[in-house]
Short mmCIF file of C-alpha atoms in Angstrom, two decimals:
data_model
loop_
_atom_site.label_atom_id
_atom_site.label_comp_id
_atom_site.label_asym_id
_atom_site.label_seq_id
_atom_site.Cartn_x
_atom_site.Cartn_y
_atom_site.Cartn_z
CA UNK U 194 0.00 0.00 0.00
CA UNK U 195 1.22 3.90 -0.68
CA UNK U 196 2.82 5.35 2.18
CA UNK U 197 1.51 7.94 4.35
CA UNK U 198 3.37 10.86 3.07
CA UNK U 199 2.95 14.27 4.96
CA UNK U 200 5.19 17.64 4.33
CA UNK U 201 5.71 16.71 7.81
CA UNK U 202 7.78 19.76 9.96
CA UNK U 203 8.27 17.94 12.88
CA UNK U 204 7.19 19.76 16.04
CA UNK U 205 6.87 23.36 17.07
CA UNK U 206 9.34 25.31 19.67
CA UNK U 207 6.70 24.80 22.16
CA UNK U 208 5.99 21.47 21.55
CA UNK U 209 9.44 20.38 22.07
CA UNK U 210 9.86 22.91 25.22
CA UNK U 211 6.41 21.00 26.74
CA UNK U 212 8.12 17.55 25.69
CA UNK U 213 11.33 18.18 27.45
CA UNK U 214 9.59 19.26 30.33
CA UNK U 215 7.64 16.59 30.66
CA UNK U 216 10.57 13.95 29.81
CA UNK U 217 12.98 15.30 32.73
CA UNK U 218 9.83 15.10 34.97
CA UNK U 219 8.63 11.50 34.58
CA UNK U 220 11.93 10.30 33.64
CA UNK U 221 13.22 11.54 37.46
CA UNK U 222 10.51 10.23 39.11
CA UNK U 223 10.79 6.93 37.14
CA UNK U 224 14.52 6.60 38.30
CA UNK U 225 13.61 7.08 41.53
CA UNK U 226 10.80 5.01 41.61
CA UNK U 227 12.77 1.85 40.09
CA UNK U 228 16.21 2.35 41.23
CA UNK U 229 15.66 -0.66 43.92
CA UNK U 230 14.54 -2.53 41.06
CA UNK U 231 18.00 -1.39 39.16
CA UNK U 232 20.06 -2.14 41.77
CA UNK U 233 19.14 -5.55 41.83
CA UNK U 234 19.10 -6.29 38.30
CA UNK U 235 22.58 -5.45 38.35
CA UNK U 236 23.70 -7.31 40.94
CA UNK U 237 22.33 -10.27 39.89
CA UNK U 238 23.76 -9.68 36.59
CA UNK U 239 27.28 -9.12 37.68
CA UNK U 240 26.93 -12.30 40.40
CA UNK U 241 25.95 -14.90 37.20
CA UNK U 242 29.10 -14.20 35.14
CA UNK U 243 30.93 -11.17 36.35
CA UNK U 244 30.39 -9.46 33.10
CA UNK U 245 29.04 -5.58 32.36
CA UNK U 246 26.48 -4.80 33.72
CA UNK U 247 25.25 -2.30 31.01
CA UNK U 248 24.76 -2.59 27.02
CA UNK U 249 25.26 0.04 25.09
CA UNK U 250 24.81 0.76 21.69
CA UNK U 251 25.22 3.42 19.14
CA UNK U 252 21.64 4.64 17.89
CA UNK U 253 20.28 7.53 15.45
CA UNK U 254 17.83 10.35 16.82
CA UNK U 255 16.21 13.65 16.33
CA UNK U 256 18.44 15.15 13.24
CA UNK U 257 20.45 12.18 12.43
CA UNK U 258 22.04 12.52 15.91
CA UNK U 259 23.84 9.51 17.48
CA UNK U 260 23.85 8.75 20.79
CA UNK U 261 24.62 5.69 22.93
CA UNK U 262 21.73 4.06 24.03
CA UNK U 263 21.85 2.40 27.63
CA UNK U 264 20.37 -1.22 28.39
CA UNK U 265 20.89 -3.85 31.52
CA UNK U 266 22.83 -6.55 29.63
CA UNK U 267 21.06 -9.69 29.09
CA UNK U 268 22.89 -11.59 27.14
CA UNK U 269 26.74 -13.74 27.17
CA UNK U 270 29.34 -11.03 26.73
CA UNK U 271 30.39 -10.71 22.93
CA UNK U 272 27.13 -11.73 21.80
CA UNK U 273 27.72 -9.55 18.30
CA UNK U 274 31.51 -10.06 18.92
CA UNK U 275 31.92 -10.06 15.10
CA UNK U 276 30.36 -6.43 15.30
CA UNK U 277 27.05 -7.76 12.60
CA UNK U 278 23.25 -7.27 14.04
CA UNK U 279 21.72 -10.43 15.07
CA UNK U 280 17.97 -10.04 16.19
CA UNK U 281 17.37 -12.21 19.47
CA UNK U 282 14.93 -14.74 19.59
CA UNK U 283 12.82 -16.15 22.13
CA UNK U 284 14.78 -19.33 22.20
CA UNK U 285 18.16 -17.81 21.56
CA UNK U 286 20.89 -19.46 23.45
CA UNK U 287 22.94 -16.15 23.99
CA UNK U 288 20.16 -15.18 26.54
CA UNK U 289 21.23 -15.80 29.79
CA UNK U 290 18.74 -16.96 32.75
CA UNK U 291 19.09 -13.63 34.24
CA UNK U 292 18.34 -11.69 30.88
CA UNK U 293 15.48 -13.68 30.25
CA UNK U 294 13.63 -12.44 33.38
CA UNK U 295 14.66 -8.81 32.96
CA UNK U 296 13.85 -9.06 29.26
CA UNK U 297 10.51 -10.51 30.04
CA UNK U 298 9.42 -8.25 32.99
CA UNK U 299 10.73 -5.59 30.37
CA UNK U 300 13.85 -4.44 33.39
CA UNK U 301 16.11 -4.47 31.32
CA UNK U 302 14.93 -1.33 29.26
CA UNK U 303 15.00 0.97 32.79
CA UNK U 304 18.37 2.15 32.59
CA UNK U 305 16.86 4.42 28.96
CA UNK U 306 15.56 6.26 31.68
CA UNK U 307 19.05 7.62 31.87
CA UNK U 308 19.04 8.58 28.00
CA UNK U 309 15.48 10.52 28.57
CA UNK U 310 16.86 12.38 31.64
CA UNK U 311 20.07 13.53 29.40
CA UNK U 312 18.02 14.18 26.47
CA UNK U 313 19.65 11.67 24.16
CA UNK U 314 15.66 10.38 24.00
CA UNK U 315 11.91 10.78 24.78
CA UNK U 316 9.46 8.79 26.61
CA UNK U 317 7.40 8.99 23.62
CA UNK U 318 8.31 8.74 20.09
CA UNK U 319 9.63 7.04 17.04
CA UNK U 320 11.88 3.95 18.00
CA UNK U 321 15.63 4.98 17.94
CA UNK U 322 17.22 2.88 14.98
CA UNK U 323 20.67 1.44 14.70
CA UNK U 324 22.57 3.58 12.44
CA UNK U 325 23.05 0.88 9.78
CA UNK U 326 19.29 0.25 9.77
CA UNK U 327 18.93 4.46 9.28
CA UNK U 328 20.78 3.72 6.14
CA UNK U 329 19.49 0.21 4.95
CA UNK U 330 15.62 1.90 4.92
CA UNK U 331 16.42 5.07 3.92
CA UNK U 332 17.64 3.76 0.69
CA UNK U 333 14.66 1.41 0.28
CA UNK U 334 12.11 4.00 1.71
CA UNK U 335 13.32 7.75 1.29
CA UNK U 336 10.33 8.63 3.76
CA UNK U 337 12.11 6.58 6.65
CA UNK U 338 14.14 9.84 7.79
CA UNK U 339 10.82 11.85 8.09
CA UNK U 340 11.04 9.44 11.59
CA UNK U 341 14.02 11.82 12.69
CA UNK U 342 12.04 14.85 13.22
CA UNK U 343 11.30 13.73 16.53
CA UNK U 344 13.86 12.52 19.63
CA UNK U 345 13.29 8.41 19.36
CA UNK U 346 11.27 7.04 22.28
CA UNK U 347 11.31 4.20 24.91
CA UNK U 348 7.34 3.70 23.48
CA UNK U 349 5.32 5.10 20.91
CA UNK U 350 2.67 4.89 18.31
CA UNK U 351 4.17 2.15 16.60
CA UNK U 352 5.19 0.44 19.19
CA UNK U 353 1.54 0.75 20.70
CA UNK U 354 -0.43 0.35 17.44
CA UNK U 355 2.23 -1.74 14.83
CA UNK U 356 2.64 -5.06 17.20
CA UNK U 357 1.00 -7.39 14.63
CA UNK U 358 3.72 -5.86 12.08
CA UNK U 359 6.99 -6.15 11.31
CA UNK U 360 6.48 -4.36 8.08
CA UNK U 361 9.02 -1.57 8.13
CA UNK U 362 6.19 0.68 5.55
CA UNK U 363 3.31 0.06 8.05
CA UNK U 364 5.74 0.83 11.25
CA UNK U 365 6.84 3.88 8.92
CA UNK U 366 2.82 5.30 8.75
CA UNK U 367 2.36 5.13 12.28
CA UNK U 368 5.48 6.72 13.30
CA UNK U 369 4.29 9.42 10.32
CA UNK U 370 0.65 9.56 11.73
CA UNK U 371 1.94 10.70 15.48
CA UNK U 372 4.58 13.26 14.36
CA UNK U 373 2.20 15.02 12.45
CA UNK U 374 -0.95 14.69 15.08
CA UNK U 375 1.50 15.12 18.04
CA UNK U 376 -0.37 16.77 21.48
CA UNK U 377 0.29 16.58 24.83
CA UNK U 378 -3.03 14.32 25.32
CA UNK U 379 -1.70 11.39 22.74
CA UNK U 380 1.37 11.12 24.64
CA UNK U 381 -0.32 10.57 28.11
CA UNK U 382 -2.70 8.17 26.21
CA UNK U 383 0.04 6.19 24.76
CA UNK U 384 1.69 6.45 28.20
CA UNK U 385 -0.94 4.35 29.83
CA UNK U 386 -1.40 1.75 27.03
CA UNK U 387 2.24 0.85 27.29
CA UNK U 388 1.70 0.40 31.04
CA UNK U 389 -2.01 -1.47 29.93
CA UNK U 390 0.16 -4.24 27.09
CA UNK U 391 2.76 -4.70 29.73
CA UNK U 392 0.27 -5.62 32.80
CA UNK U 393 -1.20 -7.82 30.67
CA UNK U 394 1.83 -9.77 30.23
#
């Protein structure tokens, strides 16, 4: 199906002022509300094979911008030691018992809460791609970079919305539909059906 094209600006001066506002906010509170949580995590991670606790990766945001994006490890160290992409499956072997439960329960995405708080993201918005993906898509779909008008996000409309998909177009409309309808409102409401999909887990 066509795309959903849009002579899409992005977002006003206010509407990122309101955003970043509203990102240190619930990001603070949401660091101090899970930091026991944290703490755990990586302990338990270090205990099981005295590997790093964090995983970090180089991702693309608002502009093109790359930043290092921050996650509790849960996999064998030198699980991409050859430096190539390998998605992880649900019965991947690189998984360790430890990552599976944090992976599960979703822990292991708490420390982006650190990348909101700096600014390198947003609670809500596009997902922040791997640079080489950035430049696979954009070649097949020139309309992928509209996605970097916005800071990426820990959730978003596609994420909410494109779960049945995998379709990189249909992800690509959503992500297009929120930047252009973006309000204060659809943020909250996206917000709470994150929270919703994961209590249902």
């Amino acid at each position: 199906s066509p795309l959903f094209l849009c002579k899409n600006i992005g977002l006003t001066i206010g509407q990122r002022v309101f955003k970043r506002i509203f990102d240190i906010l619930l990001s603070l509170v949401g660091l101090i509300i899970t930091s026991p949580f944290m703490l755990v995590a990586a302990i338990c991670i270090k205990i099981y094979d005295g590997g790093p606790v964090f995983f970090k990766q180089e991702r693309c945001t608002y502009g093109g911008k790359v930043f290092w994006i921050y996650k509790f490890r849960s996999m064998i160290v030198d699980a991409e030691k050859d430096g190539k992409s390998k998605p992880a499956t649900d019965d991947d072997d690189r998984i360790t018992p430890v990552g599976r439960f944090i992976r599960k329960t979703r822990i292991d995405e708490l420390p982006q809460l650190l990348n909101i708080f700096k600014g390198d993201m947003s609670i809500v918005g596009p997902r922040p791609e791997r640079i080489e993906h950035i430049e696979k898509y954009g070649k097949e779909i020139p309309e992928f970079t509209y996605r970097l008008k916005v800071k990426g996000g820990l959730t978003g409309y596609a994420q909410v919305y494109g779960k049945k998909t995998s379709a990189q177009e249909d992800l690509l409309k959503l992500d297009l539909i929120y930047i252009q309808h973006f309000s204060a409102l659809m943020d909250m409401k996206l917000m709470l059906l994150s929270l919703q999909g994961e209590s249902r887990q």
